[in-house]
PDB file of C-alpha atoms in Angstrom:
ATOM      1  CA  MET W 127      24.640  -3.691  34.750  1.00  0.00           C
ATOM      2  CA  SER W 128      25.585  -2.703  31.399  1.00  0.00           C
ATOM      3  CA  HIS W 129      28.195  -4.273  29.227  1.00  0.00           C
ATOM      4  CA  ARG W 130      28.828  -1.427  26.806  1.00  0.00           C
ATOM      5  CA  THR W 131      32.374  -0.897  26.023  1.00  0.00           C
ATOM      6  CA  ALA W 132      33.411   2.687  26.352  1.00  0.00           C
ATOM      7  CA  VAL W 133      35.701   4.357  23.848  1.00  0.00           C
ATOM      8  CA  VAL W 134      39.155   4.873  25.353  1.00  0.00           C
ATOM      9  CA  PRO W 135      40.115   8.622  25.233  1.00  0.00           C
ATOM     10  CA  GLU W 136      43.650   7.627  24.503  1.00  0.00           C
ATOM     11  CA  ALA W 137      42.732   5.482  21.607  1.00  0.00           C
ATOM     12  CA  THR W 138      40.716   8.391  20.072  1.00  0.00           C
ATOM     13  CA  TRP W 139      43.648  10.740  20.771  1.00  0.00           C
ATOM     14  CA  VAL W 140      46.018   8.338  18.992  1.00  0.00           C
ATOM     15  CA  ALA W 141      43.758   7.878  16.019  1.00  0.00           C
ATOM     16  CA  ARG W 142      43.388  11.815  15.676  1.00  0.00           C
ATOM     17  CA  TRP W 143      47.256  12.137  15.711  1.00  0.00           C
ATOM     18  CA  ALA W 144      47.656   9.382  13.305  1.00  0.00           C
ATOM     19  CA  GLY W 145      45.046  11.033  11.014  1.00  0.00           C
ATOM     20  CA  SER W 146      46.671  14.383  11.292  1.00  0.00           C
ATOM     21  CA  LEU W 147      50.124  13.011  10.441  1.00  0.00           C
ATOM     22  CA  LEU W 148      48.797  11.110   7.456  1.00  0.00           C
ATOM     23  CA  CYS W 149      47.083  14.143   6.223  1.00  0.00           C
ATOM     24  CA  LEU W 150      50.321  16.141   6.595  1.00  0.00           C
ATOM     25  CA  VAL W 151      52.211  13.416   4.763  1.00  0.00           C
ATOM     26  CA  VAL W 152      49.742  13.581   1.847  1.00  0.00           C
ATOM     27  CA  ALA W 153      50.272  17.260   1.681  1.00  0.00           C
ATOM     28  CA  GLY W 154      54.076  16.944   1.753  1.00  0.00           C
ATOM     29  CA  ILE W 155      53.977  14.240  -0.931  1.00  0.00           C
ATOM     30  CA  HIS W 156      52.076  16.650  -3.313  1.00  0.00           C
ATOM     31  CA  VAL W 157      54.247  19.568  -2.491  1.00  0.00           C
ATOM     32  CA  VAL W 158      57.281  17.487  -3.529  1.00  0.00           C
ATOM     33  CA  ASP W 159      55.510  16.223  -6.618  1.00  0.00           C
ATOM     34  CA  GLN W 160      54.589  19.725  -7.859  1.00  0.00           C
ATOM     35  CA  GLY W 161      58.184  21.039  -7.215  1.00  0.00           C
ATOM     36  CA  GLY W 162      57.712  23.122  -4.131  1.00  0.00           C
ATOM     37  CA  ILE W 163      55.083  25.202  -2.223  1.00  0.00           C
ATOM     38  CA  THR W 164      55.202  27.968  -4.697  1.00  0.00           C
ATOM     39  CA  ALA W 165      55.337  25.879  -7.831  1.00  0.00           C
ATOM     40  CA  THR W 166      52.061  25.114  -9.764  1.00  0.00           C
ATOM     41  CA  ARG W 167      51.677  22.074 -12.033  1.00  0.00           C
ATOM     42  CA  ASP W 168      50.599  22.266 -15.661  1.00  0.00           C
ATOM     43  CA  PRO W 169      47.706  22.405 -16.747  1.00  0.00           C
ATOM     44  CA  SER W 170      46.579  25.020 -14.338  1.00  0.00           C
ATOM     45  CA  TYR W 171      43.664  23.155 -12.931  1.00  0.00           C
ATOM     46  CA  ILE W 172      46.005  20.286 -11.854  1.00  0.00           C
ATOM     47  CA  GLY W 173      48.127  22.846  -9.990  1.00  0.00           C
ATOM     48  CA  ILE W 174      45.058  24.384  -8.470  1.00  0.00           C
ATOM     49  CA  ALA W 175      43.898  21.045  -7.396  1.00  0.00           C
ATOM     50  CA  TYR W 176      47.262  20.350  -5.785  1.00  0.00           C
ATOM     51  CA  HIS W 177      47.105  23.479  -3.780  1.00  0.00           C
ATOM     52  CA  VAL W 178      43.533  22.918  -2.656  1.00  0.00           C
ATOM     53  CA  LEU W 179      44.404  19.398  -1.586  1.00  0.00           C
ATOM     54  CA  GLU W 180      47.441  20.618   0.367  1.00  0.00           C
ATOM     55  CA  ILE W 181      45.413  23.200   2.137  1.00  0.00           C
ATOM     56  CA  ALA W 182      42.597  20.851   2.859  1.00  0.00           C
ATOM     57  CA  ALA W 183      45.073  18.366   4.322  1.00  0.00           C
ATOM     58  CA  VAL W 184      46.599  20.899   6.730  1.00  0.00           C
ATOM     59  CA  VAL W 185      43.093  22.094   7.650  1.00  0.00           C
ATOM     60  CA  ALA W 186      41.997  18.466   8.311  1.00  0.00           C
ATOM     61  CA  ALA W 187      45.028  17.872  10.567  1.00  0.00           C
ATOM     62  CA  VAL W 188      44.293  20.935  12.591  1.00  0.00           C
ATOM     63  CA  LEU W 189      40.642  20.150  13.009  1.00  0.00           C
ATOM     64  CA  LEU W 190      41.544  16.566  14.189  1.00  0.00           C
ATOM     65  CA  LEU W 191      44.006  17.925  16.597  1.00  0.00           C
ATOM     66  CA  LEU W 192      41.562  20.471  17.927  1.00  0.00           C
ATOM     67  CA  GLY W 193      39.091  17.735  18.555  1.00  0.00           C
ATOM     68  CA  LEU W 194      36.658  18.908  15.707  1.00  0.00           C
ATOM     69  CA  VAL W 195      36.394  15.272  14.628  1.00  0.00           C
ATOM     70  CA  ARG W 196      33.226  15.061  12.523  1.00  0.00           C
ATOM     71  CA  LEU W 197      34.430  17.847  10.169  1.00  0.00           C
ATOM     72  CA  GLY W 198      38.161  16.721  10.422  1.00  0.00           C
ATOM     73  CA  TRP W 199      37.385  13.085   9.567  1.00  0.00           C
ATOM     74  CA  LEU W 200      35.093  14.100   6.702  1.00  0.00           C
ATOM     75  CA  LEU W 201      37.801  16.341   5.275  1.00  0.00           C
ATOM     76  CA  ALA W 202      40.332  13.594   5.897  1.00  0.00           C
ATOM     77  CA  VAL W 203      38.262  11.156   3.723  1.00  0.00           C
ATOM     78  CA  GLY W 204      38.312  13.783   0.970  1.00  0.00           C
ATOM     79  CA  VAL W 205      42.085  14.314   1.274  1.00  0.00           C
ATOM     80  CA  ALA W 206      42.404  10.450   0.869  1.00  0.00           C
ATOM     81  CA  LEU W 207      39.963   9.961  -1.939  1.00  0.00           C
ATOM     82  CA  GLY W 208      40.738  13.020  -4.111  1.00  0.00           C
ATOM     83  CA  PRO W 209      44.290  11.977  -4.895  1.00  0.00           C
ATOM     84  CA  LEU W 210      43.335   8.209  -5.222  1.00  0.00           C
ATOM     85  CA  VAL W 211      40.922   9.135  -7.891  1.00  0.00           C
ATOM     86  CA  GLY W 212      43.325  11.465  -9.514  1.00  0.00           C
ATOM     87  CA  TYR W 213      45.982   8.867  -9.679  1.00  0.00           C
ATOM     88  CA  ILE W 214      43.656   6.390 -11.301  1.00  0.00           C
ATOM     89  CA  LEU W 215      42.285   8.878 -13.928  1.00  0.00           C
ATOM     90  CA  SER W 216      45.729  10.435 -14.660  1.00  0.00           C
ATOM     91  CA  ARG W 217      47.329   7.017 -15.208  1.00  0.00           C
ATOM     92  CA  GLY W 218      44.330   5.330 -16.873  1.00  0.00           C
ATOM     93  CA  PRO W 219      42.349   7.351 -19.332  1.00  0.00           C
ATOM     94  CA  GLY W 220      44.189  10.585 -18.669  1.00  0.00           C
ATOM     95  CA  LEU W 221      42.772  14.025 -17.947  1.00  0.00           C
ATOM     96  CA  PRO W 222      42.039  16.995 -20.155  1.00  0.00           C
ATOM     97  CA  ASP W 223      45.312  18.431 -21.501  1.00  0.00           C
ATOM     98  CA  TYR W 224      47.278  16.124 -19.080  1.00  0.00           C
ATOM     99  CA  SER W 225      48.524  12.860 -20.538  1.00  0.00           C
ATOM    100  CA  ASP W 226      52.029  12.832 -19.136  1.00  0.00           C
ATOM    101  CA  ASP W 227      51.241  10.004 -16.586  1.00  0.00           C
ATOM    102  CA  ILE W 228      49.165   7.747 -18.622  1.00  0.00           C
ATOM    103  CA  GLY W 229      50.352   4.193 -18.000  1.00  0.00           C
ATOM    104  CA  ASP W 230      52.894   5.196 -15.380  1.00  0.00           C
ATOM    105  CA  TRP W 231      51.339   3.087 -12.584  1.00  0.00           C
ATOM    106  CA  THR W 232      54.690   2.336 -10.783  1.00  0.00           C
ATOM    107  CA  GLU W 233      56.061   5.911 -10.203  1.00  0.00           C
ATOM    108  CA  PRO W 234      57.804   5.540  -6.771  1.00  0.00           C
ATOM    109  CA  LEU W 235      56.349   8.716  -5.273  1.00  0.00           C
ATOM    110  CA  GLY W 236      52.804   7.831  -6.746  1.00  0.00           C
ATOM    111  CA  LEU W 237      53.059   4.467  -4.872  1.00  0.00           C
ATOM    112  CA  VAL W 238      54.041   6.066  -1.684  1.00  0.00           C
ATOM    113  CA  SER W 239      51.183   8.477  -2.115  1.00  0.00           C
ATOM    114  CA  LEU W 240      48.793   5.576  -2.678  1.00  0.00           C
ATOM    115  CA  ALA W 241      49.960   3.806   0.369  1.00  0.00           C
ATOM    116  CA  VAL W 242      49.576   6.917   2.622  1.00  0.00           C
ATOM    117  CA  GLU W 243      46.216   7.743   1.124  1.00  0.00           C
ATOM    118  CA  GLY W 244      45.040   4.248   1.410  1.00  0.00           C
ATOM    119  CA  ALA W 245      46.010   4.237   5.179  1.00  0.00           C
ATOM    120  CA  LEU W 246      44.234   7.592   5.739  1.00  0.00           C
ATOM    121  CA  LEU W 247      41.199   6.250   4.018  1.00  0.00           C
ATOM    122  CA  LEU W 248      41.138   3.077   6.035  1.00  0.00           C
ATOM    123  CA  LEU W 249      41.393   5.049   9.123  1.00  0.00           C
ATOM    124  CA  SER W 250      39.110   8.037   8.519  1.00  0.00           C
ATOM    125  CA  VAL W 251      36.124   6.356   7.001  1.00  0.00           C
ATOM    126  CA  PRO W 252      35.097   4.340  10.040  1.00  0.00           C
ATOM    127  CA  LEU W 253      35.954   7.224  12.360  1.00  0.00           C
ATOM    128  CA  PHE W 254      33.841   9.656  10.453  1.00  0.00           C
ATOM    129  CA  VAL W 255      30.928   7.145  10.479  1.00  0.00           C
ATOM    130  CA  ARG W 256      31.370   6.704  14.240  1.00  0.00           C
ATOM    131  CA  SER W 257      31.405  10.468  14.466  1.00  0.00           C
ATOM    132  CA  LEU W 258      27.900  10.567  13.083  1.00  0.00           C
ATOM    133  CA  ARG W 259      26.348   8.311  15.723  1.00  0.00           C
ATOM    134  CA  PRO W 260      24.749  10.187  18.646  1.00  0.00           C
ATOM    135  CA  GLU W 261      26.719  10.120  21.842  1.00  0.00           C
ATOM    136  CA  PRO W 262      25.182   7.893  24.568  1.00  0.00           C
ATOM    137  CA  ARG W 263      23.601   9.895  27.324  1.00  0.00           C
ATOM    138  CA  ALA W 264      24.518   9.280  31.023  1.00  0.00           C
ATOM    139  CA  SER W 265      21.332   7.976  32.723  1.00  0.00           C
ATOM    140  CA  GLY W 266      22.639   8.807  36.151  1.00  0.00           C
ATOM    141  CA  ASN W 267      21.383   5.383  37.426  1.00  0.00           C
ATOM    142  CA  ILE W 268      23.906   3.269  39.361  1.00  0.00           C
ATOM    143  CA  GLY W 269      24.774   0.258  37.183  1.00  0.00           C
ATOM    144  CA  ASP W 270      23.697   1.735  33.879  1.00  0.00           C
TER     145      ASP W 270
END
């Protein structure tokens, strides 16, 4: 008799929904921060990065909801890590042609963003790693 613990489908479903919602919140925060969906931040590479992040977040959410977990969790990791790195760089040393946020570590929307991205990172990394493991095969033997 095996003592393996099976993954509860409901737990996986809840994690996928939570990941999807966190991705959409990341996208929403960045839409608000840039001034709307059609607005683009200056310099242009920052604005483009915002749009890429927002699209990636929506795609990750859809992938997770469709059950394409390996790609969904991998993209969710990027959706979490990208803005975290951007926050540190923009507030620390600054970015080329972008020094407005240097030293502004306590901006309220930035802190909310960090919390959401941190939660998404903590959720998505272990689930992505788990998605890389091969699925156990059913042996067909009674008691296995």
